[in-house]
Amino acid sequence: MSFLIRVQIPDRPGNLGSVASALGEIGADILSVDVVERVGGVAIDDLVVELPSGRLPDVLITAAESVEGVTVDAVRPYAGVLDTHRELELVEEIAAEPGRGLQIFAEGVPKIIRSGWAIVFGHRSGGAEQLAASTSAPQEGYLELPWLPLPRAAILDGDDTWVPQTWQELGTELAATPIGKPDRVLLAGRPGGPMFRAAELARLAHLAGIVSVVLDG
């Protein structure tokens, strides 16, 4: 089974290799490494690893944190296709079928930023209207979104009063970005974390800006 493990590693030569070696010793096969952010002498890395059948994911935390200075932010099952650099392909798909552009965008975002799901909302006088959603998105019906319209990309409080109880129980981390205009937004959720980092939010906002040009051009 594959897992996504997010680690904070002191940003010094050899530390990532030490983590890889520690994971290898427990039989974990590293499928990919993605540098999410570097800040304050610490690198935030996402590792997708495969564990042998029967091994519990707790061993990943123990192994990674056996390296001095390493902290594990989160571990969760990961069944997605590894598409960390497919932004251009996604934009091309949307340009080819602009009529389905919002749906294609909603389906593509989780694969790029490794969220669990994505939903596109529009803002109308009566409130929020769901315009598109990934197949993995929760079915909540009508939602009150007090932050809509949204002027700029933001990381949202997953414990806020508008957040459905089921999302809160799953510890869902949330981020949202306008798609060209404040009354059309994409909301991304990560049940169980890890939290969205500033670099991920910037990447999402940049992609949404490009998509909006394709859709509205």
Short mmCIF file of C-alpha atoms in Angstrom, two decimals:
data_model
loop_
_atom_site.label_atom_id
_atom_site.label_comp_id
_atom_site.label_asym_id
_atom_site.label_seq_id
_atom_site.Cartn_x
_atom_site.Cartn_y
_atom_site.Cartn_z
CA MET A 1 0.00 0.00 0.00
CA SER A 2 1.21 3.51 -0.80
CA PHE A 3 1.37 6.35 1.70
CA LEU A 4 2.09 10.06 1.51
CA ILE A 5 4.39 11.12 4.32
CA ARG A 6 5.18 14.80 4.86
CA VAL A 7 8.38 15.49 6.77
CA GLN A 8 10.21 18.52 8.07
CA ILE A 9 13.94 18.03 7.57
CA PRO A 10 16.81 20.33 8.56
CA ASP A 11 17.91 21.77 5.20
CA ARG A 12 21.43 20.37 5.18
CA PRO A 13 23.19 18.11 2.67
CA GLY A 14 22.67 14.42 3.32
CA ASN A 15 19.64 14.67 5.60
CA LEU A 16 17.13 13.58 2.98
CA GLY A 17 19.39 10.64 2.14
CA SER A 18 19.46 9.66 5.80
CA VAL A 19 15.66 9.64 5.88
CA ALA A 20 15.57 7.55 2.71
CA SER A 21 17.98 5.06 4.26
CA ALA A 22 15.92 4.84 7.46
CA LEU A 23 12.77 4.15 5.46
CA GLY A 24 14.59 1.59 3.35
CA GLU A 25 15.59 -0.32 6.47
CA ILE A 26 11.93 -1.01 7.29
CA GLY A 27 11.22 -2.18 3.74
CA ALA A 28 9.60 1.03 2.48
CA ASP A 29 10.05 1.69 -1.23
CA ILE A 30 10.22 5.44 -2.02
CA LEU A 31 8.26 6.17 -5.19
CA SER A 32 8.80 9.93 -5.29
CA VAL A 33 10.09 12.95 -3.40
CA ASP A 34 8.62 16.43 -3.87
CA VAL A 35 10.06 19.53 -2.17
CA VAL A 36 7.04 21.50 -0.99
CA GLU A 37 8.76 24.43 0.69
CA ARG A 38 12.02 25.63 2.17
CA VAL A 39 11.77 28.09 5.05
CA GLY A 40 13.92 29.01 8.04
CA GLY A 41 16.54 26.34 7.42
CA VAL A 42 13.92 23.59 7.17
CA ALA A 43 12.80 21.70 4.07
CA ILE A 44 9.20 20.47 3.89
CA ASP A 45 9.17 17.34 1.71
CA ASP A 46 6.41 15.00 0.53
CA LEU A 47 7.47 11.39 0.07
CA VAL A 48 5.23 8.81 -1.54
CA VAL A 49 6.29 5.42 -0.26
CA GLU A 50 5.08 1.86 -0.63
CA LEU A 51 5.01 -0.42 2.39
CA PRO A 52 5.11 -4.22 2.26
CA SER A 53 1.80 -5.92 2.97
CA GLY A 54 1.09 -6.19 6.67
CA ARG A 55 3.26 -3.28 7.80
CA LEU A 56 1.48 -0.51 9.70
CA PRO A 57 2.06 3.12 8.66
CA ASP A 58 3.24 3.95 12.20
CA VAL A 59 6.61 2.40 11.29
CA LEU A 60 7.11 5.22 8.76
CA ILE A 61 6.91 7.82 11.52
CA THR A 62 9.28 5.90 13.78
CA ALA A 63 11.80 5.38 10.98
CA ALA A 64 11.77 8.95 9.68
CA GLU A 65 11.99 10.52 13.13
CA SER A 66 14.93 8.30 14.01
CA VAL A 67 16.97 10.78 11.97
CA GLU A 68 18.05 13.70 14.14
CA GLY A 69 15.97 16.85 13.66
CA VAL A 70 13.30 15.22 11.46
CA THR A 71 9.61 15.69 12.28
CA VAL A 72 6.72 13.92 10.55
CA ASP A 73 3.79 16.25 9.90
CA ALA A 74 1.36 13.65 8.60
CA VAL A 75 1.00 10.18 7.08
CA ARG A 76 -2.01 9.20 5.00
CA PRO A 77 -2.90 6.55 2.41
CA TYR A 78 -2.15 7.72 -1.11
CA ALA A 79 -3.87 6.18 -4.09
CA GLY A 80 -3.44 9.04 -6.54
CA VAL A 81 -1.39 9.10 -9.69
CA LEU A 82 1.84 10.97 -9.19
CA ASP A 83 1.37 14.12 -11.28
CA THR A 84 3.40 16.81 -9.55
CA HIS A 85 4.30 18.58 -12.80
CA ARG A 86 1.17 18.21 -14.91
CA GLU A 87 -0.09 21.82 -14.73
CA LEU A 88 0.59 22.38 -18.43
CA GLU A 89 -1.23 19.19 -19.40
CA LEU A 90 -4.23 20.23 -17.31
CA VAL A 91 -4.36 23.68 -18.92
CA GLU A 92 -4.18 22.05 -22.36
CA GLU A 93 -7.07 19.73 -21.48
CA ILE A 94 -9.17 22.71 -20.38
CA ALA A 95 -8.33 24.66 -23.53
CA ALA A 96 -9.45 21.70 -25.65
CA GLU A 97 -12.81 21.45 -23.85
CA PRO A 98 -13.59 24.86 -22.29
CA GLY A 99 -17.23 23.89 -21.86
CA ARG A 100 -16.10 21.29 -19.32
CA GLY A 101 -13.26 23.43 -18.06
CA LEU A 102 -14.36 23.80 -14.45
CA GLN A 103 -15.03 20.07 -14.11
CA ILE A 104 -11.65 19.20 -15.63
CA PHE A 105 -9.99 21.68 -13.26
CA ALA A 106 -11.75 20.20 -10.21
CA GLU A 107 -10.67 16.69 -11.20
CA GLY A 108 -7.10 17.74 -11.91
CA VAL A 109 -6.28 19.79 -8.82
CA PRO A 110 -6.14 16.89 -6.31
CA LYS A 111 -3.56 15.12 -8.48
CA ILE A 112 -1.36 18.22 -8.63
CA ILE A 113 -1.44 19.45 -5.02
CA ARG A 114 -2.22 16.05 -3.44
CA SER A 115 -5.51 17.09 -1.88
CA GLY A 116 -8.25 14.57 -1.20
CA TRP A 117 -10.84 16.47 -3.23
CA ALA A 118 -11.75 19.77 -4.89
CA ILE A 119 -15.02 21.65 -5.43
CA VAL A 120 -15.69 24.74 -7.55
CA PHE A 121 -18.27 27.19 -6.20
CA GLY A 122 -19.92 30.22 -7.72
CA HIS A 123 -21.39 33.07 -5.66
CA ARG A 124 -24.95 34.14 -6.34
CA SER A 125 -27.33 36.44 -4.51
CA GLY A 126 -28.80 33.41 -2.74
CA GLY A 127 -25.42 32.10 -1.59
CA ALA A 128 -22.96 29.50 -2.87
CA GLU A 129 -23.66 27.32 -5.90
CA GLN A 130 -21.62 24.21 -6.67
CA LEU A 131 -20.38 24.39 -10.24
CA ALA A 132 -18.08 21.36 -10.40
CA ALA A 133 -16.47 18.76 -8.14
CA SER A 134 -13.93 15.97 -8.26
CA THR A 135 -15.30 12.45 -8.06
CA SER A 136 -13.82 12.12 -4.57
CA ALA A 137 -15.53 15.26 -3.23
CA PRO A 138 -17.96 14.93 -0.30
CA GLN A 139 -21.65 15.34 -1.06
CA GLU A 140 -22.87 17.98 1.36
CA GLY A 141 -25.61 19.67 -0.64
CA TYR A 142 -25.97 23.36 0.16
CA LEU A 143 -23.15 25.02 2.10
CA GLU A 144 -22.99 28.46 3.68
CA LEU A 145 -19.63 29.95 2.71
CA PRO A 146 -19.20 33.20 4.67
CA TRP A 147 -15.80 33.84 3.04
CA LEU A 148 -17.31 34.00 -0.45
CA PRO A 149 -16.63 36.16 -2.51
CA LEU A 150 -12.92 35.49 -1.99
CA PRO A 151 -10.51 38.24 -3.09
CA ARG A 152 -7.32 36.16 -2.87
CA ALA A 153 -6.14 32.61 -2.19
CA ALA A 154 -6.31 31.62 1.46
CA ILE A 155 -5.77 28.74 3.86
CA LEU A 156 -9.06 28.30 5.75
CA ASP A 157 -9.75 27.25 9.33
CA GLY A 158 -11.00 23.66 9.22
CA ASP A 159 -12.75 24.12 12.58
CA ASP A 160 -14.75 27.19 11.58
CA THR A 161 -18.52 27.16 12.13
CA TRP A 162 -19.37 26.81 8.43
CA VAL A 163 -17.30 23.61 8.04
CA PRO A 164 -19.48 20.46 8.03
CA GLN A 165 -19.10 18.27 11.12
CA THR A 166 -17.92 15.30 9.06
CA TRP A 167 -15.06 17.37 7.63
CA GLN A 168 -14.05 18.49 11.11
CA GLU A 169 -14.13 14.93 12.45
CA LEU A 170 -11.73 13.89 9.67
CA GLY A 171 -9.35 16.75 10.48
CA THR A 172 -9.76 18.21 6.99
CA GLU A 173 -7.29 20.91 6.01
CA LEU A 174 -8.78 23.48 3.62
CA ALA A 175 -7.49 25.95 1.04
CA ALA A 176 -9.35 28.08 -1.50
CA THR A 177 -8.47 30.28 -4.43
CA PRO A 178 -10.43 32.54 -6.78
CA ILE A 179 -10.56 31.40 -10.38
CA GLY A 180 -10.07 34.75 -12.06
CA LYS A 181 -12.76 36.55 -10.04
CA PRO A 182 -13.79 36.62 -6.37
CA ASP A 183 -17.22 35.04 -6.94
CA ARG A 184 -15.85 31.86 -8.57
CA VAL A 185 -13.58 29.79 -6.34
CA LEU A 186 -12.01 26.38 -5.96
CA LEU A 187 -12.03 24.80 -2.51
CA ALA A 188 -9.56 21.98 -1.87
CA GLY A 189 -9.67 19.62 1.11
CA ARG A 190 -7.17 17.23 2.67
CA PRO A 191 -8.90 14.89 5.13
CA GLY A 192 -6.41 14.08 7.86
CA GLY A 193 -3.89 16.67 6.63
CA PRO A 194 -1.18 17.60 6.19
CA MET A 195 -1.78 21.34 6.41
CA PHE A 196 -1.44 23.44 3.29
CA ARG A 197 1.85 25.34 3.08
CA ALA A 198 2.30 28.85 1.68
CA ALA A 199 4.19 27.51 -1.34
CA GLU A 200 1.34 25.11 -2.15
CA LEU A 201 -1.21 27.91 -1.88
CA ALA A 202 0.85 30.07 -4.22
CA ARG A 203 1.08 27.20 -6.71
CA LEU A 204 -2.69 26.68 -6.58
CA ALA A 205 -3.42 30.40 -7.01
CA HIS A 206 -1.03 30.65 -9.96
CA LEU A 207 -2.65 27.68 -11.67
CA ALA A 208 -6.16 29.07 -11.08
CA GLY A 209 -5.07 32.36 -12.63
CA ILE A 210 -3.87 30.61 -15.79
CA VAL A 211 -7.04 28.51 -15.98
CA SER A 212 -9.21 31.63 -15.67
CA VAL A 213 -7.49 33.17 -18.70
CA VAL A 214 -8.19 30.03 -20.71
CA LEU A 215 -11.84 29.90 -19.61
CA ASP A 216 -12.62 33.60 -19.98
CA GLY A 217 -10.33 34.51 -22.86
#
